[in-house]
Amino acid sequence: MAEKDNSIFIGNKAFMNYVTAVVMQFTTKNAEEVLIKARGKFIARAVDVAEIACKRFLENTVKVKDVKIDSEDFQNKEGKDVRVSIIEIILTKA
Amino acid sequence: MAEKDNSIFIGNKAFMNYVTAVVMQFTTKNAEEVLIKARGKFIARAVDVAEIACKRFLENTVKVKDVKIDSEDFQNKEGKDVRVSIIEIILTKA
């Protein structure tokens, strides 16, 4: 199922890498939907990627289908309980 | 209509101010819904506020109803075109 994985996880690479990855999923890979995921401080960036991809590069062809937020609890290296927020943005062909 | 305004705009005040504002809307002000809004870098913080309010303070009584993203173009002081992303998170009584 690897070739059907249309998820893009946002981190600290150059911003346009992510925008290009989204655009290519819809164009060269002909995806119907793309899932953009991010955690913590990268959440704002995920929204930027989705907005730039939809409004500047894929205008009138791709739109935001759904946005979900959630959070996870986990233990960090020091054994302390930490909570981190998560966003998932689903883009779909318009 | 001022007294019906259940919007909370996230900025750079202390984090717990916003969580408390959300919780108070639902408790002392008995709101049915609360809208959390943020722009740019404060988007990640808005998600944190929503998650902490729902999962730690208002567990089983308030949930995320809808999340919307958008962006605005405007001119900054230097007359340059700038784009900023926006998030709106609607919380509702469960």
Coordinates of C-alpha atoms in Angstrom, one line a residue:
Chain A
M1 CA 0.0 0.0 0.0
A2 CA 3.0 2.3 0.1
E3 CA 2.2 3.8 -3.3
K4 CA -1.2 4.9 -1.9
D5 CA 0.3 6.8 1.0
N6 CA -0.7 10.4 0.3
S7 CA 0.4 11.7 3.7
I8 CA 2.8 14.6 4.1
F9 CA 4.3 15.2 7.6
I10 CA 5.4 18.8 8.2
G11 CA 8.7 19.3 9.9
N12 CA 11.6 21.8 9.6
K13 CA 12.7 21.3 6.0
A14 CA 12.5 24.2 3.7
F15 CA 8.9 25.4 3.4
M16 CA 8.6 25.0 -0.3
N17 CA 9.6 21.3 -0.1
Y18 CA 6.2 20.7 1.5
V19 CA 4.2 22.8 -0.9
T20 CA 5.9 21.0 -3.8
A21 CA 5.2 17.6 -2.3
V22 CA 1.5 18.5 -2.0
V23 CA 1.3 19.9 -5.5
M24 CA 3.1 16.8 -6.9
Q25 CA 0.7 14.4 -5.2
F26 CA -2.2 16.0 -7.0
T27 CA -0.4 16.5 -10.4
T28 CA 2.2 13.9 -11.3
K29 CA 0.8 11.2 -8.8
N30 CA -2.8 12.0 -9.6
A31 CA -4.0 11.6 -6.0
E32 CA -7.6 12.3 -5.1
E33 CA -6.8 13.3 -1.6
V34 CA -3.7 14.4 0.3
L35 CA -3.3 14.4 4.1
I36 CA -1.1 17.0 5.7
K37 CA -0.1 16.2 9.3
A38 CA 1.9 18.2 11.9
R39 CA 2.6 18.3 15.6
G40 CA 3.3 21.1 18.1
K41 CA 5.0 24.2 16.7
F42 CA 4.7 22.9 13.1
I43 CA 0.9 23.2 13.2
A44 CA 0.9 26.8 12.0
R45 CA 3.3 25.7 9.1
A46 CA 0.9 22.9 8.1
V47 CA -1.9 25.5 7.7
D48 CA 0.4 27.7 5.6
V49 CA 1.4 24.8 3.4
A50 CA -2.3 23.9 2.8
E51 CA -3.3 27.4 2.1
I52 CA -0.4 28.2 -0.3
A53 CA -0.9 24.8 -2.1
C54 CA -4.7 25.4 -2.5
K55 CA -4.8 29.1 -3.3
R56 CA -1.6 29.7 -5.2
F57 CA -0.7 26.5 -7.0
L58 CA -3.9 24.5 -7.3
E59 CA -6.5 27.2 -7.4
N60 CA -10.0 26.0 -8.3
T61 CA -8.7 22.4 -8.6
V62 CA -8.0 21.5 -4.9
K63 CA -9.8 22.5 -1.7
V64 CA -9.7 21.8 2.0
K65 CA -12.1 18.9 2.7
D66 CA -11.6 18.6 6.5
V67 CA -9.4 19.7 9.4
K68 CA -9.0 17.7 12.6
I69 CA -7.2 18.5 15.8
D70 CA -6.2 16.2 18.5
S71 CA -3.5 15.7 21.1
E72 CA -1.3 13.0 22.4
D73 CA 0.2 12.3 25.8
F74 CA 3.6 10.7 26.0
Q75 CA 6.7 10.5 28.3
N76 CA 9.7 12.5 27.3
K77 CA 13.3 11.3 27.8
E78 CA 13.3 12.5 31.4
G79 CA 10.1 10.4 32.1
K80 CA 7.9 13.5 32.4
D81 CA 4.4 13.5 31.0
V82 CA 4.1 15.8 28.0
R83 CA 1.2 16.6 25.8
V84 CA 1.5 17.6 22.2
S85 CA -1.2 18.9 19.8
I86 CA -1.8 17.5 16.4
I87 CA -3.4 18.8 13.2
E88 CA -4.6 16.8 10.2
I89 CA -5.7 18.7 7.1
I90 CA -7.3 16.7 4.2
L91 CA -7.1 18.3 0.8
T92 CA -9.3 17.0 -2.0
K93 CA -9.8 17.6 -5.7
A94 CA -12.5 20.2 -6.1
Chain B
M1 CA -25.0 41.7 20.6
A2 CA -21.8 42.2 22.5
E3 CA -22.9 39.9 25.3
K4 CA -23.4 37.1 22.8
D5 CA -19.8 37.3 21.5
N6 CA -18.2 34.0 22.4
S7 CA -15.1 34.5 20.4
I8 CA -11.6 34.3 21.9
F9 CA -8.7 35.6 19.8
I10 CA -5.4 34.0 20.6
G11 CA -2.3 36.3 21.0
N12 CA 0.8 36.5 23.1
K13 CA -0.8 36.8 26.6
A14 CA 0.0 34.1 29.1
F15 CA -1.3 30.7 27.8
M16 CA -3.6 30.0 30.8
N17 CA -5.4 33.3 30.3
Y18 CA -6.9 31.8 27.1
V19 CA -7.7 28.5 28.6
T20 CA -9.4 30.2 31.5
A21 CA -11.4 32.4 29.1
V22 CA -12.7 29.4 27.2
V23 CA -13.6 27.5 30.4
M24 CA -15.4 30.5 31.8
Q25 CA -17.4 31.0 28.7
F26 CA -18.8 27.5 29.1
T27 CA -19.2 27.6 32.9
T28 CA -20.0 31.0 34.4
K29 CA -21.3 32.4 31.1
N30 CA -23.1 29.2 30.1
A31 CA -22.2 29.5 26.4
E32 CA -23.4 26.7 24.1
E33 CA -20.5 27.4 21.7
V34 CA -17.1 29.1 21.9
L35 CA -15.1 30.2 18.8
I36 CA -11.3 30.2 19.2
K37 CA -9.5 32.3 16.5
A38 CA -5.8 32.8 15.7
R39 CA -3.6 34.0 12.9
G40 CA -0.1 33.2 11.8
K41 CA 2.3 31.8 14.4
F42 CA -0.5 31.8 17.0
I43 CA -2.3 29.0 15.2
A44 CA -0.4 26.2 17.0
R45 CA -1.3 27.9 20.3
A46 CA -5.0 28.0 19.4
V47 CA -5.0 24.3 19.0
D48 CA -3.2 23.9 22.3
V49 CA -5.8 26.1 24.0
A50 CA -8.7 24.1 22.5
E51 CA -7.1 20.7 23.4
I52 CA -6.3 21.7 27.0
A53 CA -9.7 23.2 27.6
C54 CA -11.6 20.2 26.2
K55 CA -9.4 17.4 27.5
R56 CA -8.2 18.7 30.9
F57 CA -10.8 21.2 32.1
L58 CA -14.0 20.3 30.4
E59 CA -13.6 16.6 29.8
N60 CA -16.8 14.9 28.6
T61 CA -18.7 18.2 28.6
V62 CA -17.2 20.1 25.7
K63 CA -15.8 18.9 22.4
V64 CA -14.4 20.2 19.1
K65 CA -17.3 20.8 16.7
D66 CA -15.5 22.2 13.7
V67 CA -12.1 23.5 12.6
K68 CA -11.7 25.8 9.6
I69 CA -8.6 27.2 8.0
D70 CA -8.3 30.1 5.7
S71 CA -5.9 32.9 4.7
E72 CA -5.9 36.6 4.1
D73 CA -3.9 38.8 1.8
F74 CA -3.1 42.3 3.0
Q75 CA -0.4 45.0 2.6
N76 CA 2.1 45.5 5.3
K77 CA 3.5 48.9 6.4
E78 CA 6.1 48.8 3.6
G79 CA 3.3 48.3 1.0
K80 CA 4.3 44.7 0.4
D81 CA 1.7 42.0 -0.2
V82 CA 1.6 39.6 2.7
R83 CA -0.4 36.5 3.3
V84 CA -1.4 35.2 6.7
S85 CA -3.1 31.9 7.6
I86 CA -6.1 31.8 10.0
I87 CA -7.7 29.1 12.1
E88 CA -11.1 29.0 13.7
I89 CA -11.9 26.3 16.1
I90 CA -15.5 25.9 17.3
L91 CA -16.1 24.2 20.6
T92 CA -19.5 23.0 21.7
K93 CA -21.2 21.4 24.6
A94 CA -21.0 17.6 24.2

